[in-house]
Amino acid sequence: MKKGNDSTVTKFFLVGLSKYPELQLFLFVLCLIMHVIILLGNSLLIVISTFDSRLHTPMYFFLGNLSFLDICYTSSSIPPMLMVVSLGLGSTECILLAVMAYDRYVAICNPLRYPIMMNRVLYVHMAAWSWIIGCLNSLVQTVLTMVLPFCGNNVIDHITCEILALLKLICSDISINVLIMTVANIVLLVIPLLLILISYVFILSSILRINSAEGRKKAFSTCSAHLTVVILFYGSALFMYMKPKSKDTRASDEIIGLSYGVVTPMLNPIIYSLRNKEVKEAVKKCLPLSPCVLEGANL
């Protein structure tokens, strides 16, 4: 991008959804409902996985981390902090989903060794490193972006302070930023996705060898929930960060941004809970009105 003669930009204006005035009320109500669902659904998963001793397993420990991450991810709404927070949490989710795939691989492919291999020290460290790596990626990319001069246009025509939207406003060479982002995309998107796919090849092979129909059904149910979240999150994130520049359109950016930033966190507690017998039993134990709610959800 060539340097301009305009004064250096010190403030930004986030357009968000304000460019659709005729739909503002509808979009406000829709976003409010989705955010409430995200807060309530993920908070409920955190509470029941904390207080129900039957859910004190690596799977639900990682799920609790994912729920807390999604609450923070969608609540990072202060514009000056938004890029750092959302990029860090998004990067963390990439790694955490891969860690959860490994947990399912060990549980299904090596069930007898599972308690030894996935001990508390290991899965706590795995979750901690997911957060550390995600936050470090955000810190590096944010610092490299904010030290560059912004000049000319100071309107961020996007629903969030997405780093891709900010890079378009820089009036100097961004080749280093593009290189760092490409490396980060490979490390945080491509490699974890490949590891997840490899894990599920072994998982599927092990499931098909299970003699019990009930055992196969339970294994498929557990893995299908995680795989659904993986497809939704990685699919939208890969399209956003790995698409060709020729397909760089504002409308698609906003839709994809909503997909992995709002829709996926909203669906996570629904996908993981409605068909999960252990979670439903824990909800019944914690909430006196939950049997009616769960009965209605199964209709």
mmCIF file of C-alpha atoms in Angstrom:
data_model
loop_
_atom_site.group_PDB
_atom_site.id
_atom_site.type_symbol
_atom_site.label_atom_id
_atom_site.label_comp_id
_atom_site.label_asym_id
_atom_site.label_seq_id
_atom_site.Cartn_x
_atom_site.Cartn_y
_atom_site.Cartn_z
ATOM 1 C CA MET A 1 0.000 0.000 0.000
ATOM 2 C CA LYS A 2 1.426 3.404 -0.971
ATOM 3 C CA LYS A 3 1.986 6.180 1.497
ATOM 4 C CA GLY A 4 -0.472 9.020 1.366
ATOM 5 C CA ASN A 5 -0.127 12.733 2.147
ATOM 6 C CA ASP A 6 -2.900 12.697 4.736
ATOM 7 C CA SER A 7 -2.230 13.222 8.429
ATOM 8 C CA THR A 8 -1.630 10.211 10.604
ATOM 9 C CA VAL A 9 -4.776 8.551 11.923
ATOM 10 C CA THR A 10 -5.108 8.426 15.728
ATOM 11 C CA LYS A 11 -8.781 7.444 16.015
ATOM 12 C CA PHE A 12 -10.885 4.833 14.274
ATOM 13 C CA PHE A 13 -14.618 4.628 13.638
ATOM 14 C CA LEU A 14 -16.083 1.136 13.687
ATOM 15 C CA VAL A 15 -18.983 0.944 11.239
ATOM 16 C CA GLY A 16 -20.335 -2.339 12.559
ATOM 17 C CA LEU A 17 -23.969 -2.882 11.590
ATOM 18 C CA SER A 18 -24.839 0.834 11.451
ATOM 19 C CA LYS A 19 -24.715 0.857 7.648
ATOM 20 C CA TYR A 20 -27.992 -1.086 7.624
ATOM 21 C CA PRO A 21 -30.312 1.511 9.237
ATOM 22 C CA GLU A 22 -33.498 -0.158 8.053
ATOM 23 C CA LEU A 23 -32.475 -3.393 9.805
ATOM 24 C CA GLN A 24 -30.952 -1.936 12.968
ATOM 25 C CA LEU A 25 -33.817 -2.876 15.303
ATOM 26 C CA PHE A 26 -34.009 -6.414 13.930
ATOM 27 C CA LEU A 27 -30.226 -6.886 14.068
ATOM 28 C CA PHE A 28 -30.085 -5.458 17.598
ATOM 29 C CA VAL A 29 -32.731 -7.902 18.862
ATOM 30 C CA LEU A 30 -31.120 -10.810 16.992
ATOM 31 C CA CYS A 31 -27.629 -10.070 18.348
ATOM 32 C CA LEU A 32 -29.041 -9.557 21.853
ATOM 33 C CA ILE A 33 -30.825 -12.919 21.780
ATOM 34 C CA MET A 34 -27.714 -14.707 20.476
ATOM 35 C CA HIS A 35 -25.517 -13.083 23.106
ATOM 36 C CA VAL A 36 -27.906 -14.037 25.923
ATOM 37 C CA ILE A 37 -27.962 -17.634 24.651
ATOM 38 C CA ILE A 38 -24.159 -17.652 24.546
ATOM 39 C CA LEU A 39 -23.890 -16.315 28.105
ATOM 40 C CA LEU A 40 -26.542 -18.586 29.609
ATOM 41 C CA GLY A 41 -25.659 -21.759 27.686
ATOM 42 C CA ASN A 42 -21.920 -21.594 28.214
ATOM 43 C CA SER A 43 -22.265 -20.453 31.835
ATOM 44 C CA LEU A 44 -24.519 -23.422 32.529
ATOM 45 C CA LEU A 45 -21.947 -25.823 31.075
ATOM 46 C CA ILE A 46 -19.233 -24.283 33.255
ATOM 47 C CA VAL A 47 -21.364 -24.545 36.403
ATOM 48 C CA ILE A 48 -22.472 -28.146 35.939
ATOM 49 C CA SER A 49 -19.005 -29.345 34.882
ATOM 50 C CA THR A 50 -17.578 -27.707 38.012
ATOM 51 C CA PHE A 51 -20.085 -28.898 40.606
ATOM 52 C CA ASP A 52 -20.983 -32.363 39.271
ATOM 53 C CA SER A 53 -18.214 -34.793 40.234
ATOM 54 C CA ARG A 54 -19.210 -37.181 37.426
ATOM 55 C CA LEU A 55 -18.060 -34.550 34.920
ATOM 56 C CA HIS A 56 -14.602 -34.105 36.436
ATOM 57 C CA THR A 57 -12.916 -35.630 33.386
ATOM 58 C CA PRO A 58 -10.518 -34.189 30.781
ATOM 59 C CA MET A 59 -13.318 -33.940 28.208
ATOM 60 C CA TYR A 60 -15.469 -31.670 30.386
ATOM 61 C CA PHE A 61 -12.443 -29.772 31.671
ATOM 62 C CA PHE A 62 -11.636 -28.808 28.071
ATOM 63 C CA LEU A 63 -15.322 -28.134 27.397
ATOM 64 C CA GLY A 64 -15.423 -25.786 30.396
ATOM 65 C CA ASN A 65 -12.391 -23.957 28.999
ATOM 66 C CA LEU A 66 -14.117 -23.726 25.618
ATOM 67 C CA SER A 67 -17.283 -22.331 27.201
ATOM 68 C CA PHE A 68 -15.366 -19.715 29.191
ATOM 69 C CA LEU A 69 -13.403 -18.814 26.063
ATOM 70 C CA ASP A 70 -16.599 -18.357 24.027
ATOM 71 C CA ILE A 71 -18.133 -16.105 26.679
ATOM 72 C CA CYS A 72 -15.046 -13.887 26.623
ATOM 73 C CA TYR A 73 -14.784 -14.059 22.832
ATOM 74 C CA THR A 74 -18.251 -12.670 22.196
ATOM 75 C CA SER A 75 -18.067 -10.187 25.083
ATOM 76 C CA SER A 76 -14.875 -8.491 23.866
ATOM 77 C CA SER A 77 -16.737 -5.421 22.665
ATOM 78 C CA ILE A 78 -14.509 -2.495 23.691
ATOM 79 C CA PRO A 79 -13.129 -1.275 20.321
ATOM 80 C CA PRO A 80 -9.575 -0.331 21.455
ATOM 81 C CA MET A 81 -9.103 -3.797 22.982
ATOM 82 C CA LEU A 82 -11.238 -5.787 20.583
ATOM 83 C CA MET A 83 -8.552 -6.846 18.126
ATOM 84 C CA VAL A 84 -6.169 -8.100 20.829
ATOM 85 C CA VAL A 85 -8.879 -9.954 22.729
ATOM 86 C CA SER A 86 -10.791 -11.487 19.823
ATOM 87 C CA LEU A 87 -7.661 -12.545 17.912
ATOM 88 C CA GLY A 88 -6.153 -14.096 21.039
ATOM 89 C CA LEU A 89 -9.318 -15.980 21.955
ATOM 90 C CA GLY A 90 -9.882 -17.105 18.379
ATOM 91 C CA SER A 91 -6.306 -18.425 18.196
ATOM 92 C CA THR A 92 -6.778 -20.213 21.527
ATOM 93 C CA GLU A 93 -9.935 -21.901 20.275
ATOM 94 C CA CYS A 94 -8.049 -23.275 17.258
ATOM 95 C CA ILE A 95 -5.589 -25.054 19.537
ATOM 96 C CA LEU A 96 -8.141 -26.071 22.161
ATOM 97 C CA LEU A 97 -10.316 -27.844 19.569
ATOM 98 C CA ALA A 98 -7.256 -29.821 18.458
ATOM 99 C CA VAL A 99 -6.476 -30.714 22.087
ATOM 100 C CA MET A 100 -10.066 -31.918 22.538
ATOM 101 C CA ALA A 101 -9.695 -34.110 19.435
ATOM 102 C CA TYR A 102 -6.584 -35.697 20.968
ATOM 103 C CA ASP A 103 -8.521 -36.317 24.196
ATOM 104 C CA ARG A 104 -11.260 -38.137 22.240
ATOM 105 C CA TYR A 105 -8.607 -40.104 20.327
ATOM 106 C CA VAL A 106 -7.005 -41.383 23.541
ATOM 107 C CA ALA A 107 -10.395 -42.108 25.173
ATOM 108 C CA ILE A 108 -11.662 -44.195 22.244
ATOM 109 C CA CYS A 109 -8.478 -45.715 20.793
ATOM 110 C CA ASN A 110 -6.716 -46.400 24.129
ATOM 111 C CA PRO A 111 -9.530 -46.655 26.716
ATOM 112 C CA LEU A 112 -7.558 -48.789 29.196
ATOM 113 C CA ARG A 113 -4.614 -46.375 29.235
ATOM 114 C CA TYR A 114 -6.796 -43.243 29.165
ATOM 115 C CA PRO A 115 -6.652 -42.452 32.930
ATOM 116 C CA ILE A 116 -2.863 -42.754 32.864
ATOM 117 C CA MET A 117 -2.208 -40.903 29.603
ATOM 118 C CA MET A 118 -4.697 -38.086 30.240
ATOM 119 C CA ASN A 119 -3.809 -37.383 33.851
ATOM 120 C CA ARG A 120 -4.687 -34.082 35.508
ATOM 121 C CA VAL A 121 -1.197 -32.598 35.154
ATOM 122 C CA LEU A 122 -1.184 -33.255 31.402
ATOM 123 C CA TYR A 123 -4.634 -31.914 30.527
ATOM 124 C CA VAL A 124 -4.212 -28.810 32.691
ATOM 125 C CA HIS A 125 -0.906 -28.084 30.941
ATOM 126 C CA MET A 126 -2.506 -28.694 27.522
ATOM 127 C CA ALA A 127 -5.280 -26.209 28.273
ATOM 128 C CA ALA A 128 -2.826 -23.673 29.711
ATOM 129 C CA TRP A 129 -0.559 -23.843 26.654
ATOM 130 C CA SER A 130 -3.581 -23.382 24.394
ATOM 131 C CA TRP A 131 -4.285 -20.062 26.137
ATOM 132 C CA ILE A 132 -0.622 -19.028 26.192
ATOM 133 C CA ILE A 133 0.018 -19.706 22.500
ATOM 134 C CA GLY A 134 -3.236 -18.018 21.459
ATOM 135 C CA CYS A 135 -2.477 -14.897 23.492
ATOM 136 C CA LEU A 136 1.134 -14.728 22.263
ATOM 137 C CA ASN A 137 -0.044 -14.898 18.652
ATOM 138 C CA SER A 138 -2.467 -12.049 19.283
ATOM 139 C CA LEU A 139 0.172 -9.964 21.056
ATOM 140 C CA VAL A 140 2.744 -10.368 18.269
ATOM 141 C CA GLN A 141 0.330 -9.610 15.428
ATOM 142 C CA THR A 142 -1.271 -6.690 17.261
ATOM 143 C CA VAL A 143 2.053 -5.042 18.125
ATOM 144 C CA LEU A 144 3.316 -5.443 14.546
ATOM 145 C CA THR A 145 0.106 -3.857 13.262
ATOM 146 C CA MET A 146 -0.192 -0.953 15.704
ATOM 147 C CA VAL A 147 3.405 0.256 15.229
ATOM 148 C CA LEU A 148 2.692 0.932 11.546
ATOM 149 C CA PRO A 149 1.285 4.287 10.387
ATOM 150 C CA PHE A 150 -2.437 4.590 9.736
ATOM 151 C CA CYS A 151 -3.286 7.461 7.432
ATOM 152 C CA GLY A 152 -6.150 8.523 5.226
ATOM 153 C CA ASN A 153 -9.278 6.489 5.824
ATOM 154 C CA ASN A 154 -10.002 5.816 9.503
ATOM 155 C CA VAL A 155 -13.320 3.999 9.089
ATOM 156 C CA ILE A 156 -13.232 0.279 9.878
ATOM 157 C CA ASP A 157 -15.921 -1.068 7.575
ATOM 158 C CA HIS A 158 -16.464 -4.294 9.471
ATOM 159 C CA ILE A 159 -18.498 -5.565 12.423
ATOM 160 C CA THR A 160 -15.410 -5.864 14.679
ATOM 161 C CA CYS A 161 -11.838 -4.563 14.812
ATOM 162 C CA GLU A 162 -10.712 -7.595 12.824
ATOM 163 C CA ILE A 163 -6.973 -7.464 12.138
ATOM 164 C CA LEU A 164 -7.632 -8.013 8.431
ATOM 165 C CA ALA A 165 -9.806 -4.883 8.362
ATOM 166 C CA LEU A 166 -7.124 -2.832 10.160
ATOM 167 C CA LEU A 167 -4.377 -3.916 7.778
ATOM 168 C CA LYS A 168 -6.338 -2.354 4.913
ATOM 169 C CA LEU A 169 -5.967 1.073 6.570
ATOM 170 C CA ILE A 170 -2.163 0.970 6.857
ATOM 171 C CA CYS A 171 -0.312 3.226 4.425
ATOM 172 C CA SER A 172 3.077 1.492 4.504
ATOM 173 C CA ASP A 173 4.572 -1.865 3.582
ATOM 174 C CA ILE A 174 2.720 -4.716 5.327
ATOM 175 C CA SER A 175 4.691 -7.604 3.823
ATOM 176 C CA ILE A 176 6.088 -8.596 7.261
ATOM 177 C CA ASN A 177 2.567 -8.565 8.731
ATOM 178 C CA VAL A 178 1.291 -10.732 5.894
ATOM 179 C CA LEU A 179 4.188 -13.163 6.367
ATOM 180 C CA ILE A 180 3.612 -13.433 10.135
ATOM 181 C CA MET A 181 -0.115 -13.905 9.585
ATOM 182 C CA THR A 182 0.510 -16.623 6.993
ATOM 183 C CA VAL A 183 2.811 -18.502 9.373
ATOM 184 C CA ALA A 184 0.256 -18.098 12.187
ATOM 185 C CA ASN A 185 -2.522 -19.395 9.927
ATOM 186 C CA ILE A 186 -0.488 -22.495 9.119
ATOM 187 C CA VAL A 187 0.455 -23.112 12.767
ATOM 188 C CA LEU A 188 -2.941 -22.311 14.298
ATOM 189 C CA LEU A 189 -5.381 -23.312 11.562
ATOM 190 C CA VAL A 190 -3.913 -25.741 9.046
ATOM 191 C CA ILE A 191 -1.775 -27.918 11.351
ATOM 192 C CA PRO A 192 -4.408 -28.302 14.133
ATOM 193 C CA LEU A 193 -7.056 -29.123 11.522
ATOM 194 C CA LEU A 194 -4.817 -31.790 9.974
ATOM 195 C CA LEU A 195 -4.155 -33.265 13.435
ATOM 196 C CA ILE A 196 -7.894 -33.311 14.121
ATOM 197 C CA LEU A 197 -8.603 -35.088 10.828
ATOM 198 C CA ILE A 198 -5.855 -37.659 11.486
ATOM 199 C CA SER A 199 -7.235 -38.228 14.997
ATOM 200 C CA TYR A 200 -10.714 -38.847 13.611
ATOM 201 C CA VAL A 201 -9.429 -41.344 11.062
ATOM 202 C CA PHE A 202 -8.113 -43.457 13.960
ATOM 203 C CA ILE A 203 -11.227 -42.730 16.036
ATOM 204 C CA LEU A 204 -13.582 -43.847 13.261
ATOM 205 C CA SER A 205 -11.534 -46.983 12.722
ATOM 206 C CA SER A 206 -11.753 -47.827 16.447
ATOM 207 C CA ILE A 207 -15.478 -47.095 16.631
ATOM 208 C CA LEU A 208 -16.225 -49.443 13.739
ATOM 209 C CA ARG A 209 -14.432 -52.223 15.644
ATOM 210 C CA ILE A 210 -16.658 -51.819 18.727
ATOM 211 C CA ASN A 211 -18.923 -54.881 19.011
ATOM 212 C CA SER A 212 -21.635 -53.240 21.103
ATOM 213 C CA ALA A 213 -24.177 -51.167 19.172
ATOM 214 C CA GLU A 214 -24.764 -49.040 22.278
ATOM 215 C CA GLY A 215 -21.016 -48.456 22.607
ATOM 216 C CA ARG A 216 -20.740 -47.376 18.976
ATOM 217 C CA LYS A 217 -23.716 -45.036 19.370
ATOM 218 C CA LYS A 218 -22.231 -43.388 22.487
ATOM 219 C CA ALA A 219 -18.828 -42.961 20.830
ATOM 220 C CA PHE A 220 -20.381 -41.487 17.671
ATOM 221 C CA SER A 221 -22.511 -39.115 19.773
ATOM 222 C CA THR A 222 -19.518 -37.811 21.706
ATOM 223 C CA CYS A 223 -17.343 -37.326 18.639
ATOM 224 C CA SER A 224 -20.035 -35.938 16.335
ATOM 225 C CA ALA A 225 -20.616 -33.011 18.706
ATOM 226 C CA HIS A 226 -16.952 -32.035 18.661
ATOM 227 C CA LEU A 227 -16.643 -32.627 14.909
ATOM 228 C CA THR A 228 -19.640 -30.374 14.221
ATOM 229 C CA VAL A 229 -18.022 -27.527 16.163
ATOM 230 C CA VAL A 230 -14.715 -28.123 14.346
ATOM 231 C CA ILE A 231 -16.365 -27.910 10.920
ATOM 232 C CA LEU A 232 -18.251 -24.715 11.787
ATOM 233 C CA PHE A 233 -15.293 -22.941 13.387
ATOM 234 C CA TYR A 234 -12.421 -24.029 11.148
ATOM 235 C CA GLY A 235 -14.502 -23.789 7.978
ATOM 236 C CA SER A 236 -15.388 -20.135 8.535
ATOM 237 C CA ALA A 237 -11.942 -19.194 9.919
ATOM 238 C CA LEU A 238 -10.106 -20.797 6.994
ATOM 239 C CA PHE A 239 -12.364 -19.040 4.492
ATOM 240 C CA MET A 240 -11.719 -15.686 6.180
ATOM 241 C CA TYR A 241 -7.944 -15.943 6.592
ATOM 242 C CA MET A 242 -6.894 -18.204 3.712
ATOM 243 C CA LYS A 243 -9.167 -17.019 0.874
ATOM 244 C CA PRO A 244 -7.690 -15.395 -2.258
ATOM 245 C CA LYS A 245 -7.620 -11.592 -2.319
ATOM 246 C CA SER A 246 -9.849 -11.636 -5.389
ATOM 247 C CA LYS A 247 -12.635 -12.959 -3.179
ATOM 248 C CA ASP A 248 -12.176 -10.249 -0.544
ATOM 249 C CA THR A 249 -15.652 -8.759 -0.203
ATOM 250 C CA ARG A 250 -17.057 -6.827 2.728
ATOM 251 C CA ALA A 251 -20.354 -8.692 2.793
ATOM 252 C CA SER A 252 -18.709 -12.121 2.965
ATOM 253 C CA ASP A 253 -16.248 -10.879 5.608
ATOM 254 C CA GLU A 254 -19.112 -9.772 7.855
ATOM 255 C CA ILE A 255 -21.073 -12.987 7.410
ATOM 256 C CA ILE A 256 -18.031 -15.198 8.045
ATOM 257 C CA GLY A 257 -17.012 -13.012 10.995
ATOM 258 C CA LEU A 258 -20.446 -13.545 12.543
ATOM 259 C CA SER A 259 -20.161 -17.283 11.886
ATOM 260 C CA TYR A 260 -17.027 -17.997 13.917
ATOM 261 C CA GLY A 261 -17.406 -15.031 16.285
ATOM 262 C CA VAL A 262 -21.058 -15.391 17.306
ATOM 263 C CA VAL A 263 -22.881 -18.345 15.740
ATOM 264 C CA THR A 264 -20.359 -21.042 16.677
ATOM 265 C CA PRO A 265 -20.056 -19.930 20.354
ATOM 266 C CA MET A 266 -23.869 -19.862 20.513
ATOM 267 C CA LEU A 267 -24.198 -23.386 19.103
ATOM 268 C CA ASN A 268 -21.413 -24.929 21.214
ATOM 269 C CA PRO A 269 -23.442 -25.450 24.414
ATOM 270 C CA ILE A 270 -26.443 -26.627 22.394
ATOM 271 C CA ILE A 271 -24.433 -29.138 20.373
ATOM 272 C CA TYR A 272 -22.570 -30.476 23.400
ATOM 273 C CA SER A 273 -25.534 -30.683 25.769
ATOM 274 C CA LEU A 274 -28.859 -31.536 24.110
ATOM 275 C CA ARG A 275 -27.802 -35.053 23.063
ATOM 276 C CA ASN A 276 -25.333 -35.686 25.867
ATOM 277 C CA LYS A 277 -26.800 -37.948 28.532
ATOM 278 C CA GLU A 278 -24.210 -37.046 31.190
ATOM 279 C CA VAL A 279 -24.753 -33.315 30.722
ATOM 280 C CA LYS A 280 -28.549 -33.660 30.846
ATOM 281 C CA GLU A 281 -28.340 -35.672 34.065
ATOM 282 C CA ALA A 282 -26.056 -33.036 35.570
ATOM 283 C CA VAL A 283 -28.492 -30.278 34.563
ATOM 284 C CA LYS A 284 -31.360 -32.160 36.195
ATOM 285 C CA LYS A 285 -29.301 -32.377 39.373
ATOM 286 C CA CYS A 286 -28.435 -28.672 39.402
ATOM 287 C CA LEU A 287 -31.666 -27.092 38.158
ATOM 288 C CA PRO A 288 -35.062 -28.029 39.636
ATOM 289 C CA LEU A 289 -36.947 -26.953 36.479
ATOM 290 C CA SER A 290 -34.535 -28.609 34.048
ATOM 291 C CA PRO A 291 -36.512 -31.858 33.469
ATOM 292 C CA CYS A 292 -39.281 -29.820 31.796
ATOM 293 C CA VAL A 293 -36.783 -27.864 29.733
ATOM 294 C CA LEU A 294 -34.866 -30.938 28.600
ATOM 295 C CA GLU A 295 -38.057 -32.827 27.851
ATOM 296 C CA GLY A 296 -39.181 -29.965 25.640
ATOM 297 C CA ALA A 297 -35.797 -29.817 23.928
ATOM 298 C CA ASN A 298 -36.035 -33.480 22.956
ATOM 299 C CA LEU A 299 -39.438 -33.081 21.335
#
